[in-house]
Short mmCIF file of C-alpha atoms in Angstrom, two decimals:
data_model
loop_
_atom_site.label_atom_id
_atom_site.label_comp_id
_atom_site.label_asym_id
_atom_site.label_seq_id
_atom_site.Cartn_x
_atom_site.Cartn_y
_atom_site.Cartn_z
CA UNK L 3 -17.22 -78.73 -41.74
CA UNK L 4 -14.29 -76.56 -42.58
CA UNK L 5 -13.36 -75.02 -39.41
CA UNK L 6 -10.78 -72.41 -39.72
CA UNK L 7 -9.24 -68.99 -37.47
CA UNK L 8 -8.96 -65.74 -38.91
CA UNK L 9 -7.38 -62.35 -38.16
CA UNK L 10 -3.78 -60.92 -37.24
CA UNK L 11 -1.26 -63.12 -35.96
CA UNK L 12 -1.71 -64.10 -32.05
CA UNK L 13 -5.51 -62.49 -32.84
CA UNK L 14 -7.41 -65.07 -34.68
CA UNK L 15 -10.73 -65.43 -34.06
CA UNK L 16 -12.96 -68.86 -34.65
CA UNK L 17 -14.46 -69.05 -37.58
CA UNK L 18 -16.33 -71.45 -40.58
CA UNK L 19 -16.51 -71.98 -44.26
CA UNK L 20 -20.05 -71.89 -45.55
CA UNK L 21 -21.30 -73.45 -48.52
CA UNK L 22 -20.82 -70.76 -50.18
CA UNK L 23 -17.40 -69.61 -49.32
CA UNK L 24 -18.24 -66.77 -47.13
CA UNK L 25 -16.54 -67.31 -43.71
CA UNK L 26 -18.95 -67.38 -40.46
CA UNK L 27 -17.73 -66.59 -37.17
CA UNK L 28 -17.92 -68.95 -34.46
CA UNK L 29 -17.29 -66.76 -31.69
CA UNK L 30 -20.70 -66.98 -29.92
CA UNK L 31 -19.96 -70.85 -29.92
CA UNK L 32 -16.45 -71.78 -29.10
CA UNK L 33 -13.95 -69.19 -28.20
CA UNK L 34 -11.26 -71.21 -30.48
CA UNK L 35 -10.46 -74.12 -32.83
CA UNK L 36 -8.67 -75.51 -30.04
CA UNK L 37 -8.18 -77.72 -27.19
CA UNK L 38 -12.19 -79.01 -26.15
CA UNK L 39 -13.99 -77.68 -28.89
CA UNK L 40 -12.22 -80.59 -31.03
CA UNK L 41 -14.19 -83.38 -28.87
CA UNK L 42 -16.53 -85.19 -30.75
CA UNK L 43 -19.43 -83.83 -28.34
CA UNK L 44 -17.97 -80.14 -29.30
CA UNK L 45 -18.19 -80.76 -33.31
CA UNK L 46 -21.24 -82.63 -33.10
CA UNK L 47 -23.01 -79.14 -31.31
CA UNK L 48 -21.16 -77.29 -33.60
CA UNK L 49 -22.75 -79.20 -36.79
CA UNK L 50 -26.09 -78.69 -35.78
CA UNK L 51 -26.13 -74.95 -35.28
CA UNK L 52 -27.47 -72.63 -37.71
CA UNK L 53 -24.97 -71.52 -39.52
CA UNK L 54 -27.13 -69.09 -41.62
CA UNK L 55 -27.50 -67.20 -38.62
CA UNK L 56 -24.01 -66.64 -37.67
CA UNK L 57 -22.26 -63.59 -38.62
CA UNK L 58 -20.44 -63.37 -41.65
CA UNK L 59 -16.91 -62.05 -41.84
CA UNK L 60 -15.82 -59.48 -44.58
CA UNK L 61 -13.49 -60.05 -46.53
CA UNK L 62 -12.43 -63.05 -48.78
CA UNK L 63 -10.27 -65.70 -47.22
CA UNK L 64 -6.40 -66.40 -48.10
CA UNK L 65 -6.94 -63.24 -50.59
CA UNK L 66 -8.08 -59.99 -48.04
CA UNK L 67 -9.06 -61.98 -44.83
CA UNK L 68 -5.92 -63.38 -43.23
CA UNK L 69 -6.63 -67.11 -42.22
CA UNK L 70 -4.18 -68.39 -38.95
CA UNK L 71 -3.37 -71.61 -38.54
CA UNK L 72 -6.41 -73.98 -38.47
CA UNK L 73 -5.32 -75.08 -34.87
CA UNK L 74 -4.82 -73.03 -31.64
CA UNK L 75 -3.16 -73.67 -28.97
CA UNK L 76 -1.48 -76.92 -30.38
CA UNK L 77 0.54 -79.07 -27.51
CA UNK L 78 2.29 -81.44 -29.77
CA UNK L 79 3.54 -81.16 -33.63
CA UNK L 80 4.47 -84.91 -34.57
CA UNK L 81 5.87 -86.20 -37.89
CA UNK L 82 6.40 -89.54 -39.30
CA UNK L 83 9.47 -89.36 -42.02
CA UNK L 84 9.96 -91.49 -44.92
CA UNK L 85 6.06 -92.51 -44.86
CA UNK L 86 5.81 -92.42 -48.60
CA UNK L 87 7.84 -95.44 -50.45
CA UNK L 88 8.11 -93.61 -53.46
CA UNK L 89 9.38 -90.44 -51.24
CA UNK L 90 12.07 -93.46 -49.46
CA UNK L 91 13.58 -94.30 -52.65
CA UNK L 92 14.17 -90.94 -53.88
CA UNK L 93 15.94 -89.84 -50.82
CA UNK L 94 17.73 -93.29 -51.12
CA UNK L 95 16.53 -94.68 -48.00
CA UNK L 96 14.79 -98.02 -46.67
CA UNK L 97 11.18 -97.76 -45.71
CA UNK L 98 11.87 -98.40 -42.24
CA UNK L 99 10.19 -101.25 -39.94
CA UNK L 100 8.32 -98.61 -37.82
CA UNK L 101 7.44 -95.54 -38.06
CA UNK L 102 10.36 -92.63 -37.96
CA UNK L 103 8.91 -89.91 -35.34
CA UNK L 104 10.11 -86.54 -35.32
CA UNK L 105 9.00 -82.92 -33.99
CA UNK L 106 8.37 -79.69 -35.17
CA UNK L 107 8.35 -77.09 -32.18
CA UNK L 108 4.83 -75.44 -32.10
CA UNK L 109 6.42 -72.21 -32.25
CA UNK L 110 7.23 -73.17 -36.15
CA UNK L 111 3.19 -72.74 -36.86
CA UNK L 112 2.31 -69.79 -39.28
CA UNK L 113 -1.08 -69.00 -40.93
CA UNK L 114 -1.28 -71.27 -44.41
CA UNK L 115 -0.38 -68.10 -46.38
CA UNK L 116 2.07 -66.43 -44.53
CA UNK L 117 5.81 -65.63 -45.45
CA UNK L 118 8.25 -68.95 -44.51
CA UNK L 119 11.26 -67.92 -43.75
CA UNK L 120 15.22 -68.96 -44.60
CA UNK L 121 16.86 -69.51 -41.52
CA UNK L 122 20.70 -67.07 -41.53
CA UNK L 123 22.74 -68.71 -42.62
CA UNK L 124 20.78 -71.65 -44.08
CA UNK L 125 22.07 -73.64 -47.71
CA UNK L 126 19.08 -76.22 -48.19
CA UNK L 127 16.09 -75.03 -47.09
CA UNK L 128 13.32 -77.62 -48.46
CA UNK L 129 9.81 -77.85 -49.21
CA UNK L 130 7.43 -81.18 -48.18
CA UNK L 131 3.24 -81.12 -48.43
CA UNK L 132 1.80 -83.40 -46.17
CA UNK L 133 -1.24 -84.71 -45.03
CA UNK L 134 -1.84 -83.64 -41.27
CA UNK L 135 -4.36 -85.34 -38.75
CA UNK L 136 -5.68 -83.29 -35.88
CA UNK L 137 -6.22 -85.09 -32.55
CA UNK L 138 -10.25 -84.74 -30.85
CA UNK L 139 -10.40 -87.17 -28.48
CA UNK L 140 -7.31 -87.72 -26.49
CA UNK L 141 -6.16 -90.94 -25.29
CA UNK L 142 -3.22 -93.41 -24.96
CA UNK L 143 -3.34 -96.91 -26.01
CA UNK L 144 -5.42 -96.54 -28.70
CA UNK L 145 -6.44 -99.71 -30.58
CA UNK L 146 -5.99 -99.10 -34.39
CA UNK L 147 -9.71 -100.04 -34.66
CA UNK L 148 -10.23 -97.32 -32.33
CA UNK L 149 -8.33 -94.85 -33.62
CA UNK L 150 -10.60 -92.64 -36.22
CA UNK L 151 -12.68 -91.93 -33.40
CA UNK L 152 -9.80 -89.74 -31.88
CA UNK L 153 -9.51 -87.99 -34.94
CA UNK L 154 -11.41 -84.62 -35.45
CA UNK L 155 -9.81 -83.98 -38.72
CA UNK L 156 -7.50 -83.11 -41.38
CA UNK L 157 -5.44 -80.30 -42.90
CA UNK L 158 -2.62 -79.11 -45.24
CA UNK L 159 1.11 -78.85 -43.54
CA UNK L 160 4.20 -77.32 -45.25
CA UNK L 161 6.74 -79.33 -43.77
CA UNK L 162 9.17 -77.11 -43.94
CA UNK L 163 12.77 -78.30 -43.81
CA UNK L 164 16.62 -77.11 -43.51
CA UNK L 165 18.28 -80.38 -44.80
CA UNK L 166 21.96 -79.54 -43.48
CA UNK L 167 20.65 -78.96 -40.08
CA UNK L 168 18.29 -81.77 -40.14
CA UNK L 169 21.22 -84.94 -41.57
CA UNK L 170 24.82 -82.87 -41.71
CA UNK L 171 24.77 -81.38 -38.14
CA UNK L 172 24.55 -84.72 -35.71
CA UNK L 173 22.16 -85.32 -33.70
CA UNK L 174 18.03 -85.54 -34.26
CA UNK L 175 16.20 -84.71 -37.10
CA UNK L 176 14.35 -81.78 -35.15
CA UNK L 177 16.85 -79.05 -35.40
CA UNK L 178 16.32 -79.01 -39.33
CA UNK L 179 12.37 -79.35 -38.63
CA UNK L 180 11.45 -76.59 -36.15
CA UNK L 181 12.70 -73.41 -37.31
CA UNK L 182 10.35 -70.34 -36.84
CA UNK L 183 8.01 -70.59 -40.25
CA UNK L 184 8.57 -74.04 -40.81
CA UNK L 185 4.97 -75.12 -39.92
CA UNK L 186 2.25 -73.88 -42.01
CA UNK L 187 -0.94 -75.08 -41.27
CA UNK L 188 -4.31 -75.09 -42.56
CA UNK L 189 -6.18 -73.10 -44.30
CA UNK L 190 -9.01 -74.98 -42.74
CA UNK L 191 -9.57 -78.08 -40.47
CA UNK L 192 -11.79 -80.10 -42.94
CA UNK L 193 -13.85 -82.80 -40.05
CA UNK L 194 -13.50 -86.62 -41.36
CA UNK L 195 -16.75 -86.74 -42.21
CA UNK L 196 -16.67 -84.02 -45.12
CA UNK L 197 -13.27 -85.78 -45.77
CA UNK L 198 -13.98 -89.21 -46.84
CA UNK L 199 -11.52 -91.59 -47.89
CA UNK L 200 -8.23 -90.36 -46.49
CA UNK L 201 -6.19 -93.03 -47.97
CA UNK L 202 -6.72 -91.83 -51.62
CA UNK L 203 -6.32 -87.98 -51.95
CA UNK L 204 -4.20 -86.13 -54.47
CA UNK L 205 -1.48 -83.79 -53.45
CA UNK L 206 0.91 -81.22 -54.96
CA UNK L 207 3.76 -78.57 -54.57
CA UNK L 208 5.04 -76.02 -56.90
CA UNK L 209 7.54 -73.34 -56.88
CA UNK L 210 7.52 -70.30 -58.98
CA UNK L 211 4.56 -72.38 -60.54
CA UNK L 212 6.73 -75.42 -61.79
CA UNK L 213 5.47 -78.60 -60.19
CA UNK L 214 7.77 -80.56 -58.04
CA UNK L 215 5.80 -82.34 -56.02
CA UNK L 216 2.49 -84.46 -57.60
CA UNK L 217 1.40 -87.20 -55.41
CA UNK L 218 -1.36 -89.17 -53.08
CA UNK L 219 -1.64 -90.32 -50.09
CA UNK L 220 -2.17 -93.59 -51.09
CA UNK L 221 0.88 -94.49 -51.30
CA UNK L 222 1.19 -93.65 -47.53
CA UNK L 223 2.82 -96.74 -45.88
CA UNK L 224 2.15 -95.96 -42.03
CA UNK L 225 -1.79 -95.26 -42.25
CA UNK L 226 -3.85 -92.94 -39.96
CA UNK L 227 -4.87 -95.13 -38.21
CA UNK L 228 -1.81 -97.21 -37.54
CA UNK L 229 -0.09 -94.13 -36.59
CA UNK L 230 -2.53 -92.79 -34.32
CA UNK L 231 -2.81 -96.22 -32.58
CA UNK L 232 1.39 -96.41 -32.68
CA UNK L 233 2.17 -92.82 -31.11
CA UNK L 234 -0.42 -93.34 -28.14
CA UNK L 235 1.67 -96.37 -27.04
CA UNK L 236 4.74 -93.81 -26.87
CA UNK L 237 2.61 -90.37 -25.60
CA UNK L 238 -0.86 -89.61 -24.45
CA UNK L 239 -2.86 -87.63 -27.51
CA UNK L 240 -4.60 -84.51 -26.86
CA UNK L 241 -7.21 -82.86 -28.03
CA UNK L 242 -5.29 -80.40 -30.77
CA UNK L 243 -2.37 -82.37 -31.12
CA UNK L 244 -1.55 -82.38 -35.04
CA UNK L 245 0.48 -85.11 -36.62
CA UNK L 246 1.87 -84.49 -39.87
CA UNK L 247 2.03 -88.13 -41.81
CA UNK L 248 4.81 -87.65 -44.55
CA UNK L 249 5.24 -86.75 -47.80
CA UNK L 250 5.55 -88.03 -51.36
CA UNK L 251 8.05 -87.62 -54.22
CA UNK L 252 9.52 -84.14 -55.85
CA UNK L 253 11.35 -82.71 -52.59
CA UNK L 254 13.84 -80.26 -53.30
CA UNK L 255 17.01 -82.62 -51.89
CA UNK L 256 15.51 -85.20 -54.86
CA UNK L 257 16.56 -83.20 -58.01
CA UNK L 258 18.93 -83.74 -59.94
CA UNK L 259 21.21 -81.77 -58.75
CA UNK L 260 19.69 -80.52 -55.14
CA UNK L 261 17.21 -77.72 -55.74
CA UNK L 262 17.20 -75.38 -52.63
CA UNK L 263 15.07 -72.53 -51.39
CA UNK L 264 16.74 -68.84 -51.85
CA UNK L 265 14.61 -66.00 -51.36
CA UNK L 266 11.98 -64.20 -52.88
CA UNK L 267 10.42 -67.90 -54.07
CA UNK L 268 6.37 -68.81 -53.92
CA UNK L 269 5.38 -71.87 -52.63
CA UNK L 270 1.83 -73.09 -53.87
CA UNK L 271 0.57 -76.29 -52.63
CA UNK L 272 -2.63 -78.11 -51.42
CA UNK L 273 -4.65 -81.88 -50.89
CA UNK L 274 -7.55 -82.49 -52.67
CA UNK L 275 -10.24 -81.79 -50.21
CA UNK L 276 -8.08 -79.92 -47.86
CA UNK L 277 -7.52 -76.36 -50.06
CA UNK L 278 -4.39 -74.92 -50.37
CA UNK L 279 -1.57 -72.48 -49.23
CA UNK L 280 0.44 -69.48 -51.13
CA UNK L 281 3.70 -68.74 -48.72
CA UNK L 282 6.61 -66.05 -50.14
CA UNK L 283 9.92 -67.72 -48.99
CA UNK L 284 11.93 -64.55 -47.65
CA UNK L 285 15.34 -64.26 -45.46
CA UNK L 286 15.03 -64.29 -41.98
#
């Protein structure tokens, strides 16, 4: 299934991507892609209905219908850094021993086509696709052969980044991570069973239509699994958590010399599988 949420910001409403494209509103069934209705009992009910019989929304999505984020009500936005080794030796860096964990605030999540804004002030804002898991079932302690059973899904993040605030100011990673904008998500939470193999799906990022970014997850070296089993030994999961596993080669801080977001720029990016996301980079 490609479960999605549609309508203005802080409005969306549930919805679904038929077979043929048209969206189908969930509303009648779950009262949001959030929280409980990621469970595996919730998506299992939700599989089975007739979807024919649902009512369709008007309105094309990412073009006149206005998709949210795929996620509501999201308690924790984790990232793993320097997942990619091709990613790690263009930034210069060691893949290191464990994972790197980081945070985006929640308050960072946009719709997967809305604007992304420059922070004042900002020099190096930077661009990242990455492949994000969504939590179903919760837990903590998760054995690694366990862990695709807490998994609901996947989508598309922007990992939006300011790279002075995030290595020149001191301190964590986060501060460059969590501006306002910084976390697009969606356009749709594809379930893991209309996924398939995770491990081997192509991704790609271009700006003003030149293509920095041209990659696959398979050269992920944390897996989903492994991570899911490695941040439940740190934090209980939750149903709607979203983790946001890395991202490969073509950054912006990789040219040669730096290329940086401006202004008036559109990002275009997407994961086989997963669709894709338009944003407008404007000034805050």
């Amino acid at each position: 299934m490609k479960l999605l949420r549609y309508g203005a910001p802080g409005q969306e409403k549930p919805g679904l991507l038929d077979d043929t494209n048209l969206v189908r509103d969930l509303s009648s069934l779950v009262s949001d892609i959030a929280g409980e209705s990621l469970l595996p009992e919730a998506l299992d009910k939700l599989s089975k209905a007739d979807i024919a019989a649902l009512p369709v929304v008007a309105g094309t999505p990412q073009e006149d219908l206005r998709l949210g984020p795929c996620v509501g009500s999201v308690g924790k936005f984790i990232c793993i850094g320097l997942n990619y080794s091709d990613h790690a030796a263009e930034s210069g860096l060691e893949v290191p021993p464990e994972p790197v964990v980081f945070n985006k605030w929640t308050s960072a999540i946009v719709g997967p086509d809305d604007d992304v804004e420059i922070p004042r002030g900002s020099q190096k804002t930077d661009w990242e696709v990455e492949l994000a898991i969504v939590i179903g079932k919760g837990g903590r302690y998760i054995e690694e052969a366990d862990a695709m059973d807490h998994v609901a899904g996947f989508c598309v993040v922007n990992d939006v980044s300011e790279r002075e605030y995030q290595i020149e100011r001191s301190g964590t990673w986060d501060k460059g991570k969590g501006c306002d904008t910084f976390g697009p998500l969606g356009p749709w939470l594809v379930t893991k069973d209309e996924v398939g193999d995770f491990n081997n799906l192509d991704m790609w990022l271009e700006v003003d239509g030149k293509r920095y970014q041209n990659g696959s997850s398979s050269t992920m070296v944390y897996k989903v699994p492994f991570l899911v089993s490695y941040l439940s030994k740190f934090m209980s999961l939750q149903p709607g958590d979203v983790i946001s596993t890395g991202t490969p080669p073509g950054v912006g801080m990789g040219q040669k010399p730096p290329v940086y977001l401006k202004g008036g720029e559109v990002m275009t990016l997407g994961i086989d599988k997963l669709g894709s996301q338009t944003q407008k980079v404007v000034k805050a």
